[in-house]
Amino acid sequence: MTATRGQGAEEDASLVTRVAEGEAAALEALYHRYGRVAYSLARRILGDEQLAQDVVQEVFLTIWRDAIKFDSTRGQVSTWLLTMTHHKSVDSVRKEENLRKRREPADVLEFQDAGVNVDEDVWTGIKRERVRAALGRLPEVQRQAIGLAYFGGYTQREIAKLTDTPLGTVKTRMLAGMRRMRDGLETSLDSIDRTREGRA
């Protein structure tokens, strides 16, 4: 008999409890359930296979170490795991950008000498950061649904199955999240463009 959504969430919570007790097989079972979707999400955010693999490894190591911290009253295992994946992926992006900036100061000067529009790259980068910040300000469930759709490439029906959530709820979360992001970004990006025009 196929497990219901509630049963799936209960099974996940039971696996995390067993992980907290030191049962490696339970961690392996969690990986089989969520390893692929976690990798897909990390890969979309990072754009790099090796970095995505590193993030997924870090996520499951964190679960192995900190499973005792999971609180089933605050949400489902899928939400906890995929939110952790998103956070660690974004952190990895920031680390890579900082390393690149420290490694390549000479390249920036060469671009400027060659007449490349560095200003355009800077503004594009700022806008990208504003989008990430807007996503980060969403409630966790909205951020997860949008992240899986736009970074992970999953359909709403697939997200519903992965997160053990009714399809109608997933649709509502995504619509509400996109509206909040749009409203926040319109003000933020308009401000950037006005500042840029003033500098021109």
PDB file of N, CA and C in Angstrom, residues 40-75:
ATOM      1  N   SER A  40      20.523  18.455  -7.043  1.00  0.00           N
ATOM      2  CA  SER A  40      19.955  19.246  -8.136  1.00  0.00           C
ATOM      3  C   SER A  40      19.782  20.698  -7.725  1.00  0.00           C
ATOM      4  N   LEU A  41      19.291  20.922  -6.515  1.00  0.00           N
ATOM      5  CA  LEU A  41      19.119  22.282  -6.012  1.00  0.00           C
ATOM      6  C   LEU A  41      20.467  22.987  -5.893  1.00  0.00           C
ATOM      7  N   ALA A  42      21.448  22.315  -5.293  1.00  0.00           N
ATOM      8  CA  ALA A  42      22.779  22.903  -5.137  1.00  0.00           C
ATOM      9  C   ALA A  42      23.430  23.167  -6.487  1.00  0.00           C
ATOM     10  N   ARG A  43      23.240  22.245  -7.414  1.00  0.00           N
ATOM     11  CA  ARG A  43      23.848  22.390  -8.747  1.00  0.00           C
ATOM     12  C   ARG A  43      23.284  23.599  -9.478  1.00  0.00           C
ATOM     13  N   ARG A  44      21.984  23.827  -9.361  1.00  0.00           N
ATOM     14  CA  ARG A  44      21.369  24.967 -10.026  1.00  0.00           C
ATOM     15  C   ARG A  44      21.853  26.280  -9.425  1.00  0.00           C
ATOM     16  N   ILE A  45      22.030  26.322  -8.126  1.00  0.00           N
ATOM     17  CA  ILE A  45      22.473  27.554  -7.467  1.00  0.00           C
ATOM     18  C   ILE A  45      23.937  27.832  -7.769  1.00  0.00           C
ATOM     19  N   LEU A  46      24.760  26.788  -7.727  1.00  0.00           N
ATOM     20  CA  LEU A  46      26.211  26.958  -7.830  1.00  0.00           C
ATOM     21  C   LEU A  46      26.734  26.920  -9.256  1.00  0.00           C
ATOM     22  N   GLY A  47      26.042  26.175 -10.129  1.00  0.00           N
ATOM     23  CA  GLY A  47      26.520  26.059 -11.499  1.00  0.00           C
ATOM     24  C   GLY A  47      27.793  25.250 -11.634  1.00  0.00           C
ATOM     25  N   ASP A  48      28.085  24.422 -10.649  1.00  0.00           N
ATOM     26  CA  ASP A  48      29.326  23.648 -10.654  1.00  0.00           C
ATOM     27  C   ASP A  48      29.070  22.295  -9.994  1.00  0.00           C
ATOM     28  N   GLU A  49      29.402  21.221 -10.700  1.00  0.00           N
ATOM     29  CA  GLU A  49      29.109  19.877 -10.191  1.00  0.00           C
ATOM     30  C   GLU A  49      29.868  19.563  -8.909  1.00  0.00           C
ATOM     31  N   GLN A  50      31.166  19.861  -8.885  1.00  0.00           N
ATOM     32  CA  GLN A  50      31.976  19.519  -7.723  1.00  0.00           C
ATOM     33  C   GLN A  50      31.548  20.296  -6.490  1.00  0.00           C
ATOM     34  N   LEU A  51      31.276  21.603  -6.667  1.00  0.00           N
ATOM     35  CA  LEU A  51      30.819  22.411  -5.534  1.00  0.00           C
ATOM     36  C   LEU A  51      29.475  21.907  -5.026  1.00  0.00           C
ATOM     37  N   ALA A  52      28.606  21.498  -5.954  1.00  0.00           N
ATOM     38  CA  ALA A  52      27.303  20.973  -5.542  1.00  0.00           C
ATOM     39  C   ALA A  52      27.466  19.679  -4.754  1.00  0.00           C
ATOM     40  N   GLN A  53      28.355  18.809  -5.204  1.00  0.00           N
ATOM     41  CA  GLN A  53      28.620  17.570  -4.470  1.00  0.00           C
ATOM     42  C   GLN A  53      29.170  17.873  -3.079  1.00  0.00           C
ATOM     43  N   ASP A  54      30.045  18.871  -3.002  1.00  0.00           N
ATOM     44  CA  ASP A  54      30.605  19.253  -1.705  1.00  0.00           C
ATOM     45  C   ASP A  54      29.520  19.749  -0.755  1.00  0.00           C
ATOM     46  N   VAL A  55      28.580  20.544  -1.298  1.00  0.00           N
ATOM     47  CA  VAL A  55      27.494  21.066  -0.472  1.00  0.00           C
ATOM     48  C   VAL A  55      26.615  19.932   0.044  1.00  0.00           C
ATOM     49  N   VAL A  56      26.265  19.003  -0.840  1.00  0.00           N
ATOM     50  CA  VAL A  56      25.415  17.878  -0.422  1.00  0.00           C
ATOM     51  C   VAL A  56      26.116  17.049   0.648  1.00  0.00           C
ATOM     52  N   GLN A  57      27.417  16.824   0.468  1.00  0.00           N
ATOM     53  CA  GLN A  57      28.174  16.082   1.475  1.00  0.00           C
ATOM     54  C   GLN A  57      28.146  16.823   2.809  1.00  0.00           C
ATOM     55  N   GLU A  58      28.293  18.142   2.745  1.00  0.00           N
ATOM     56  CA  GLU A  58      28.283  18.931   3.977  1.00  0.00           C
ATOM     57  C   GLU A  58      26.914  18.889   4.646  1.00  0.00           C
ATOM     58  N   VAL A  59      25.857  18.918   3.829  1.00  0.00           N
ATOM     59  CA  VAL A  59      24.500  18.854   4.379  1.00  0.00           C
ATOM     60  C   VAL A  59      24.289  17.558   5.145  1.00  0.00           C
ATOM     61  N   PHE A  60      24.672  16.430   4.554  1.00  0.00           N
ATOM     62  CA  PHE A  60      24.422  15.153   5.215  1.00  0.00           C
ATOM     63  C   PHE A  60      25.381  14.910   6.386  1.00  0.00           C
ATOM     64  N   LEU A  61      26.563  15.491   6.331  1.00  0.00           N
ATOM     65  CA  LEU A  61      27.441  15.439   7.503  1.00  0.00           C
ATOM     66  C   LEU A  61      26.849  16.245   8.652  1.00  0.00           C
ATOM     67  N   THR A  62      26.242  17.390   8.313  1.00  0.00           N
ATOM     68  CA  THR A  62      25.592  18.207   9.336  1.00  0.00           C
ATOM     69  C   THR A  62      24.427  17.458   9.955  1.00  0.00           C
ATOM     70  N   ILE A  63      23.659  16.765   9.120  1.00  0.00           N
ATOM     71  CA  ILE A  63      22.550  15.971   9.643  1.00  0.00           C
ATOM     72  C   ILE A  63      23.075  14.867  10.569  1.00  0.00           C
ATOM     73  N   TRP A  64      24.171  14.237  10.180  1.00  0.00           N
ATOM     74  CA  TRP A  64      24.762  13.184  11.003  1.00  0.00           C
ATOM     75  C   TRP A  64      25.194  13.734  12.375  1.00  0.00           C
ATOM     76  N   ARG A  65      25.770  14.935  12.355  1.00  0.00           N
ATOM     77  CA  ARG A  65      26.244  15.537  13.606  1.00  0.00           C
ATOM     78  C   ARG A  65      25.114  16.147  14.440  1.00  0.00           C
ATOM     79  N   ASP A  66      24.147  16.753  13.747  1.00  0.00           N
ATOM     80  CA  ASP A  66      23.171  17.593  14.454  1.00  0.00           C
ATOM     81  C   ASP A  66      21.732  17.107  14.332  1.00  0.00           C
ATOM     82  N   ALA A  67      21.529  15.848  14.033  1.00  0.00           N
ATOM     83  CA  ALA A  67      20.160  15.340  13.880  1.00  0.00           C
ATOM     84  C   ALA A  67      19.333  15.575  15.137  1.00  0.00           C
ATOM     85  N   ILE A  68      19.982  15.588  16.278  1.00  0.00           N
ATOM     86  CA  ILE A  68      19.277  15.786  17.543  1.00  0.00           C
ATOM     87  C   ILE A  68      18.595  17.148  17.589  1.00  0.00           C
ATOM     88  N   LYS A  69      19.067  18.097  16.768  1.00  0.00           N
ATOM     89  CA  LYS A  69      18.514  19.450  16.775  1.00  0.00           C
ATOM     90  C   LYS A  69      17.217  19.570  15.973  1.00  0.00           C
ATOM     91  N   PHE A  70      16.901  18.555  15.175  1.00  0.00           N
ATOM     92  CA  PHE A  70      15.682  18.631  14.376  1.00  0.00           C
ATOM     93  C   PHE A  70      14.452  18.616  15.275  1.00  0.00           C
ATOM     94  N   ASP A  71      13.531  19.550  15.013  1.00  0.00           N
ATOM     95  CA  ASP A  71      12.298  19.678  15.793  1.00  0.00           C
ATOM     96  C   ASP A  71      11.117  19.472  14.847  1.00  0.00           C
ATOM     97  N   SER A  72      10.461  18.335  14.964  1.00  0.00           N
ATOM     98  CA  SER A  72       9.366  18.005  14.051  1.00  0.00           C
ATOM     99  C   SER A  72       8.169  18.933  14.219  1.00  0.00           C
ATOM    100  N   THR A  73       8.080  19.631  15.345  1.00  0.00           N
ATOM    101  CA  THR A  73       6.957  20.554  15.548  1.00  0.00           C
ATOM    102  C   THR A  73       7.131  21.837  14.743  1.00  0.00           C
ATOM    103  N   ARG A  74       8.333  22.075  14.232  1.00  0.00           N
ATOM    104  CA  ARG A  74       8.598  23.311  13.485  1.00  0.00           C
ATOM    105  C   ARG A  74       8.584  23.112  11.969  1.00  0.00           C
ATOM    106  N   GLY A  75       8.434  21.880  11.520  1.00  0.00           N
ATOM    107  CA  GLY A  75       8.403  21.636  10.084  1.00  0.00           C
ATOM    108  C   GLY A  75       8.805  20.214   9.756  1.00  0.00           C
TER     109      GLY A  75
END
